[in-house]
CSV table of C-alpha atoms and ligand atoms in Angstrom, one decimal:
chain,number,residue,atom,x,y,z
E,1,MET,CA,0.0,0.0,0.0
E,2,GLU,CA,2.8,2.4,0.9
E,3,GLU,CA,4.4,1.7,-2.5
E,4,LEU,CA,1.1,2.4,-4.3
E,5,LEU,CA,0.8,5.7,-2.5
E,6,GLU,CA,4.4,6.7,-3.4
E,7,GLU,CA,3.8,5.7,-7.0
E,8,LEU,CA,0.6,7.8,-7.2
E,9,LEU,CA,2.3,10.8,-5.7
E,10,GLU,CA,5.0,10.6,-8.3
E,11,GLU,CA,2.4,10.3,-11.1
E,12,CYS,CA,0.5,13.3,-9.8
E,13,ARG,CA,3.3,15.6,-8.8
E,14,PRO,CA,3.2,17.5,-12.1
E,15,TYR,CA,-0.3,18.7,-11.2
E,16,THR,CA,0.9,20.4,-8.1
E,17,LYS,CA,2.2,23.4,-10.1
E,18,MET,CA,-0.9,23.7,-12.2
E,19,GLY,CA,-3.0,24.8,-9.2
E,20,LYS,CA,-3.2,28.3,-7.6
E,21,LEU,CA,-2.7,29.1,-4.0
E,22,ALA,CA,-5.8,30.6,-2.3
E,23,ASP,CA,-5.2,34.4,-2.2
E,24,TYR,CA,-8.4,35.8,-0.5
E,25,ILE,CA,-6.2,36.2,2.6
E,26,PRO,CA,-2.5,37.1,2.5
E,27,GLU,CA,-1.6,34.3,5.0
E,28,LEU,CA,-2.6,31.5,2.6
E,29,THR,CA,-0.4,32.9,-0.3
E,30,LYS,CA,2.6,31.8,1.9
E,31,GLY,CA,1.9,28.1,1.1
E,32,ASN,CA,4.3,26.0,-1.0
E,33,LEU,CA,3.0,24.7,-4.3
E,34,ASP,CA,5.5,21.8,-4.1
E,35,ASP,CA,3.8,20.2,-1.0
E,36,LEU,CA,2.0,17.0,-1.7
E,37,GLY,CA,1.0,14.4,1.0
E,38,VAL,CA,-1.3,11.5,1.5
E,39,PHE,CA,-2.3,9.5,4.5
E,40,VAL,CA,-4.6,6.4,4.7
E,41,VAL,CA,-6.2,4.9,7.8
E,42,ARG,CA,-7.7,1.5,7.1
E,43,SER,CA,-10.4,-0.4,8.9
E,44,ASP,CA,-7.9,-3.1,9.9
E,45,GLY,CA,-6.1,-0.4,11.9
E,46,LYS,CA,-3.2,-0.2,9.4
E,47,ARG,CA,-1.9,3.3,8.5
E,48,TYR,CA,0.0,4.3,5.4
E,49,SER,CA,1.5,7.5,4.2
E,50,ALA,CA,3.6,9.2,1.5
E,51,GLY,CA,5.0,12.6,0.9
E,52,ASP,CA,4.3,15.6,3.1
E,53,SER,CA,1.7,13.8,5.2
E,54,ARG,CA,2.7,15.6,8.4
E,55,LYS,CA,2.8,19.1,7.0
E,56,LYS,CA,0.5,21.4,8.8
E,57,PHE,CA,-2.1,23.6,7.1
E,58,THR,CA,-5.5,25.2,8.0
E,59,ILE,CA,-8.5,23.0,7.9
E,60,GLN,CA,-10.7,25.7,6.3
E,61,SER,CA,-14.0,24.2,4.9
E,62,ILE,CA,-13.1,20.7,6.0
E,63,VAL,CA,-14.3,21.9,9.4
E,64,LYS,CA,-17.8,22.1,8.0
E,65,PRO,CA,-18.7,18.4,8.5
E,66,ILE,CA,-17.3,18.7,12.0
E,67,LEU,CA,-19.6,21.7,12.7
E,68,LEU,CA,-22.4,19.7,11.3
E,69,LEU,CA,-21.6,16.7,13.5
E,70,GLN,CA,-21.4,18.8,16.6
E,71,ALA,CA,-24.7,20.5,15.7
E,72,LEU,CA,-26.3,17.1,15.2
E,73,MET,CA,-24.9,15.7,18.5
E,74,ASP,CA,-26.3,18.8,20.3
E,75,ASN,CA,-29.7,19.0,18.7
E,76,GLY,CA,-30.6,15.9,16.7
E,77,ILE,CA,-31.4,15.5,13.1
E,78,GLU,CA,-34.9,17.1,13.1
E,79,THR,CA,-33.8,20.4,14.5
E,80,VAL,CA,-30.7,20.7,12.4
E,81,ARG,CA,-32.6,19.8,9.3
E,82,SER,CA,-35.3,22.4,10.0
E,83,ARG,CA,-32.6,25.1,10.2
E,84,VAL,CA,-30.3,24.2,7.4
E,85,GLY,CA,-31.3,22.2,4.3
E,86,VAL,CA,-29.5,19.3,2.6
E,87,GLU,CA,-29.8,20.0,-1.2
E,88,ALA,CA,-26.8,20.9,-3.2
E,89,THR,CA,-26.6,24.7,-4.0
E,90,GLY,CA,-24.6,24.2,-7.2
E,91,LYS,CA,-23.0,27.6,-6.3
E,92,PRO,CA,-19.6,28.6,-5.0
E,93,PHE,CA,-19.0,28.2,-1.3
E,94,ASP,CA,-19.3,31.9,-0.5
E,95,ALA,CA,-22.1,32.7,-2.9
E,96,ILE,CA,-24.5,35.5,-1.9
E,97,ASN,CA,-28.1,35.3,-3.1
E,98,MET,CA,-28.4,38.3,-5.5
E,99,THR,CA,-32.1,37.8,-6.2
E,100,ASP,CA,-34.7,39.6,-4.3
E,101,GLN,CA,-36.5,36.3,-3.3
E,102,SER,CA,-36.7,35.3,0.3
E,103,LEU,CA,-34.0,33.1,1.5
E,104,LEU,CA,-35.2,29.9,3.2
E,105,SER,CA,-33.4,27.5,5.4
E,106,GLU,CA,-34.0,24.7,2.9
E,107,ASN,CA,-32.1,26.6,0.3
E,108,ILE,CA,-28.8,26.6,2.3
E,109,ASN,CA,-26.5,23.7,2.9
E,110,PRO,CA,-24.1,22.9,5.8
E,111,MET,CA,-21.2,22.5,3.3
E,112,VAL,CA,-21.3,26.1,2.1
E,113,ASN,CA,-20.5,29.1,4.1
E,114,MET,CA,-23.9,30.4,4.9
E,115,GLY,CA,-25.1,27.0,6.2
E,116,ALA,CA,-21.8,26.5,8.2
E,117,ILE,CA,-22.2,30.0,9.8
E,118,ALA,CA,-25.8,29.0,10.8
E,119,MET,CA,-24.5,25.8,12.2
E,120,CYS,CA,-22.3,27.7,14.6
E,121,THR,CA,-25.4,29.1,16.3
E,122,LEU,CA,-26.8,25.6,16.8
E,123,ILE,CA,-23.8,24.3,18.7
E,124,HIS,CA,-24.3,24.3,22.5
E,125,GLY,CA,-22.2,26.5,24.8
E,126,GLU,CA,-22.7,29.6,27.0
E,127,THR,CA,-20.5,31.7,24.8
E,128,TYR,CA,-19.1,31.5,21.3
E,129,GLU,CA,-15.7,30.8,22.8
E,130,GLU,CA,-17.2,27.8,24.5
E,131,LYS,CA,-18.9,26.6,21.4
E,132,PHE,CA,-15.7,26.9,19.5
E,133,GLN,CA,-13.8,25.1,22.2
E,134,ARG,CA,-16.2,22.2,21.8
E,135,VAL,CA,-15.7,22.1,18.1
E,136,LEU,CA,-11.9,22.1,18.6
E,137,ASP,CA,-12.3,19.3,21.2
E,138,LEU,CA,-14.4,17.2,18.8
E,139,THR,CA,-11.8,17.8,16.0
E,140,ARG,CA,-9.1,16.5,18.4
E,141,THR,CA,-11.2,13.5,19.4
E,142,LEU,CA,-12.0,12.6,15.7
E,143,ALA,CA,-8.4,12.9,14.7
E,144,CYS,CA,-7.1,11.1,17.8
E,145,ASN,CA,-4.7,14.0,18.2
E,146,PRO,CA,-5.0,16.2,21.4
E,147,ASP,CA,-2.3,18.6,20.0
E,148,ILE,CA,-4.4,20.1,17.2
E,149,ASP,CA,-4.4,23.9,17.6
E,150,VAL,CA,-5.4,27.1,15.8
E,151,ASP,CA,-3.2,29.0,13.4
E,152,GLU,CA,-3.5,32.4,15.0
E,153,ALA,CA,-2.1,34.3,12.0
E,154,VAL,CA,-4.7,32.8,9.6
E,155,TYR,CA,-7.4,33.5,12.2
E,156,GLU,CA,-6.4,37.2,12.4
E,157,SER,CA,-6.3,37.3,8.6
E,158,GLU,CA,-9.7,35.7,8.2
E,159,LYS,CA,-11.2,38.0,10.7
E,160,ARG,CA,-9.7,41.1,9.2
E,161,THR,CA,-10.7,40.3,5.6
E,162,GLY,CA,-13.9,38.2,6.1
E,163,ASN,CA,-16.4,40.8,4.9
E,164,LYS,CA,-18.2,38.5,2.6
E,165,ASN,CA,-18.7,36.0,5.4
E,166,ARG,CA,-20.0,38.9,7.6
E,167,ALA,CA,-22.5,39.8,4.8
E,168,LEU,CA,-23.6,36.1,4.9
E,169,GLY,CA,-24.0,36.3,8.7
E,170,PHE,CA,-26.1,39.4,8.5
E,171,LEU,CA,-28.2,38.0,5.6
E,172,LEU,CA,-29.0,35.0,7.8
E,173,LYS,CA,-30.2,37.3,10.5
E,174,ALA,CA,-32.1,39.5,8.1
E,175,TYR,CA,-34.1,36.5,6.9
E,176,ASN,CA,-34.7,35.2,10.4
E,177,MET,CA,-32.7,32.0,9.7
E,178,ILE,CA,-30.7,32.3,13.0
E,179,ASP,CA,-31.8,33.5,16.4
E,180,GLU,CA,-28.5,35.0,17.6
E,181,GLU,CA,-28.3,38.8,17.9
E,182,ASN,CA,-24.5,39.0,18.1
E,183,ILE,CA,-23.5,38.2,14.6
E,184,ASP,CA,-19.8,39.2,15.2
E,185,ALA,CA,-19.5,36.5,17.9
E,186,VAL,CA,-21.0,33.9,15.5
E,187,LEU,CA,-18.5,34.9,12.8
E,188,ASP,CA,-15.6,34.8,15.2
E,189,CYS,CA,-16.5,31.2,16.0
E,190,TYR,CA,-16.6,30.4,12.2
E,191,PHE,CA,-13.3,32.2,11.5
E,192,ARG,CA,-11.6,30.3,14.4
E,193,ALA,CA,-13.0,27.0,13.2
E,194,CYS,CA,-11.6,27.6,9.7
E,195,SER,CA,-8.2,28.3,11.2
E,196,ILE,CA,-7.8,25.0,13.0
E,197,ARG,CA,-4.4,23.6,12.0
E,198,VAL,CA,-4.2,19.9,10.8
E,199,THR,CA,-2.2,17.5,8.7
E,200,SER,CA,-3.2,14.9,6.1
E,201,GLU,CA,-2.8,12.4,8.9
E,202,ASP,CA,-5.4,14.2,11.0
E,203,LEU,CA,-7.8,14.4,8.0
E,204,ALA,CA,-7.4,10.6,7.4
E,205,PHE,CA,-8.3,9.9,11.0
E,206,ILE,CA,-11.3,12.2,10.8
E,207,GLY,CA,-12.3,10.5,7.6
E,208,TYR,CA,-11.9,7.1,9.2
E,209,ALA,CA,-14.4,8.1,12.0
E,210,LEU,CA,-16.9,9.0,9.3
E,211,ALA,CA,-16.1,5.8,7.3
E,212,SER,CA,-16.8,3.7,10.4
E,213,ARG,CA,-19.9,5.9,11.1
E,214,GLY,CA,-18.7,7.0,14.5
E,215,LYS,CA,-15.8,5.0,15.8
E,216,ALA,CA,-12.4,6.5,16.7
E,217,ALA,CA,-9.6,4.9,14.8
E,218,LEU,CA,-7.2,4.1,17.6
E,219,THR,CA,-9.5,3.2,20.4
E,220,ASN,CA,-12.6,2.0,18.5
E,221,GLU,CA,-14.6,4.0,21.0
E,222,ARG,CA,-17.9,5.4,19.7
E,223,ILE,CA,-17.7,9.2,19.2
E,224,PHE,CA,-21.1,9.8,17.6
E,225,PRO,CA,-24.2,7.7,16.7
E,226,SER,CA,-24.0,6.0,13.3
E,227,LYS,CA,-27.1,7.7,12.0
E,228,TYR,CA,-25.2,11.0,12.1
E,229,GLY,CA,-22.4,9.4,10.1
E,230,THR,CA,-24.9,8.4,7.4
E,231,TYR,CA,-26.3,12.0,7.4
E,232,VAL,CA,-22.9,13.7,7.1
E,233,ASN,CA,-21.5,11.2,4.5
E,234,ALA,CA,-24.6,11.7,2.3
E,235,ILE,CA,-24.2,15.5,2.4
E,236,LEU,CA,-20.4,15.1,1.7
E,237,ALA,CA,-21.2,12.9,-1.3
E,238,THR,CA,-23.6,15.4,-2.8
E,239,CYS,CA,-22.0,18.8,-1.8
E,240,GLY,CA,-18.6,18.3,-0.2
E,241,MET,CA,-16.5,19.4,-3.2
E,242,TYR,CA,-18.2,22.8,-3.8
E,243,ASP,CA,-19.8,23.1,-7.2
E,244,GLY,CA,-17.4,20.4,-8.5
E,245,SER,CA,-19.2,17.7,-6.4
E,246,GLY,CA,-20.9,16.0,-9.4
E,247,ASP,CA,-17.7,15.7,-11.4
E,248,PHE,CA,-15.9,14.4,-8.3
E,249,ALA,CA,-18.7,11.8,-7.7
E,250,ILE,CA,-18.1,10.4,-11.2
E,251,LYS,CA,-14.3,10.5,-11.1
E,252,VAL,CA,-13.7,9.4,-7.4
E,253,GLY,CA,-17.1,8.3,-6.1
E,254,LEU,CA,-16.5,9.0,-2.4
E,255,PRO,CA,-17.9,11.3,0.2
E,256,ALA,CA,-15.3,14.0,0.7
E,257,LYS,CA,-14.7,17.6,1.8
E,258,SER,CA,-12.1,20.0,0.5
E,259,GLY,CA,-10.8,23.3,1.9
E,260,VAL,CA,-9.0,26.2,0.4
E,261,GLY,CA,-6.0,25.5,2.6
E,262,GLY,CA,-5.3,22.6,0.1
E,263,GLY,CA,-6.6,19.7,2.2
E,264,ILE,CA,-9.1,17.0,1.2
E,265,MET,CA,-10.7,14.5,3.6
E,266,ALA,CA,-12.2,11.5,1.8
E,267,VAL,CA,-14.4,8.7,3.3
E,268,ALA,CA,-14.5,5.2,1.9
E,269,PRO,CA,-17.4,3.8,4.0
E,270,THR,CA,-16.4,0.8,6.1
E,271,ARG,CA,-13.0,0.7,4.4
E,272,MET,CA,-10.8,3.7,5.1
E,273,GLY,CA,-10.3,7.4,5.8
E,274,ILE,CA,-8.0,9.3,3.4
E,275,GLY,CA,-6.3,12.7,4.0
E,276,LEU,CA,-4.6,14.6,1.2
E,277,PHE,CA,-2.7,17.9,1.1
E,278,SER,CA,-1.5,19.9,-1.9
E,279,PRO,CA,-2.2,23.7,-1.7
E,280,GLY,CA,-2.5,24.3,-5.5
E,281,LEU,CA,-6.3,24.8,-6.1
E,282,ASP,CA,-8.4,24.4,-9.3
E,283,GLU,CA,-10.9,27.1,-10.3
E,284,LYS,CA,-13.5,25.7,-8.0
E,285,GLY,CA,-11.3,25.9,-4.9
E,286,ASN,CA,-10.4,22.2,-4.7
E,287,SER,CA,-6.8,20.8,-4.4
E,288,LEU,CA,-6.0,20.0,-8.0
E,289,ALA,CA,-3.3,17.4,-7.4
E,290,GLY,CA,-5.2,16.1,-4.4
E,291,ILE,CA,-8.2,15.2,-6.6
E,292,LYS,CA,-5.8,13.5,-9.1
E,293,VAL,CA,-4.3,11.3,-6.4
E,294,LEU,CA,-7.8,10.4,-5.2
E,295,GLU,CA,-9.0,9.6,-8.7
E,296,LYS,CA,-6.1,7.2,-9.2
E,297,LEU,CA,-6.4,5.6,-5.8
E,298,SER,CA,-10.1,5.1,-6.3
E,299,GLN,CA,-9.5,3.4,-9.6
E,300,ARG,CA,-6.7,1.2,-8.4
E,301,MET,CA,-8.6,0.1,-5.2
E,302,TYR,CA,-12.2,0.1,-6.6
E,303,LEU,CA,-13.2,2.6,-3.9
E,304,SER,CA,-16.1,4.3,-5.7
E,305,ILE,CA,-19.4,3.7,-3.9
E,306,TYR,CA,-21.5,4.1,-7.1
X,401,LIG,N1,-12.3,30.5,5.5
X,401,LIG,C1,-12.8,30.3,4.2
X,401,LIG,C2,-14.0,31.2,4.0
X,401,LIG,O1,-14.9,31.1,4.7
X,401,LIG,C3,-13.1,28.9,4.0
X,401,LIG,C4,-13.5,28.6,2.6
X,401,LIG,C5,-13.2,27.2,2.1
X,401,LIG,O2,-12.3,26.5,2.5
X,401,LIG,O3,-14.0,26.8,1.3
X,401,LIG,O4,-14.1,31.9,3.1
């Protein structure tokens, strides 16, 4: 398996330079286009890696399934579903509704920014610091890594420049889709969540917990009920790769989530969790070389669920 991963990385290395670093915040332009790493956690407990699998980067949108999991664990499916829908938006992750029609909760999705910001309000906690801390703790538990922390420079940068996300937060309030009055506090929780620092190894462990529908890789302890795993995986399969989810479903065929930091977490139900990192992004915001590696891995190991 390790040989296969090495081979795939070499085959896909030329794609790393074809992508573009995210540049909506200055901090992310400091990434290195040469980085490429993969980590696999299998259901038999075996772990394999190749390349820069221990390089740290910010989780960005890959925190969205974790926000969703926490919201489900705190409120149950019915409440979450009534506040944020499940249909694919087919629009970019930060799209703002430019029509004059009313926005309804069924029109948003937890894997795009508006839905994820709404999700922050559903997480239990006295304050937004407490809510965020619970998200960070869940991330650590899923990844079996108590050392996961926040990249403070990215967080500051997100906060300073996140005006489009602020607009989304205020739109949610304007359309009565969230109860919270203090939108800045909600956004602070969202910006911090995006700035959690992980490795491909961490993403593979988180992917494993979803692949096993709730069990931690190292301890086999149950972290969340399996019905939440089914819920999250289905949403990942239909909307996890932004408005490139349909193409990804055909080429790779796995529930997955990407982030503009260059990470991808993929879930092969009952079989494995896969973490990838390569910061060069395609025009949709997905790691270009990361998708290529997954495409080849899926073909070679017959991973597609379709
Ligand atoms: N922090 C980014 C934003 O909210 C995350 C986007 C992403 O990874 O898709 O704009």
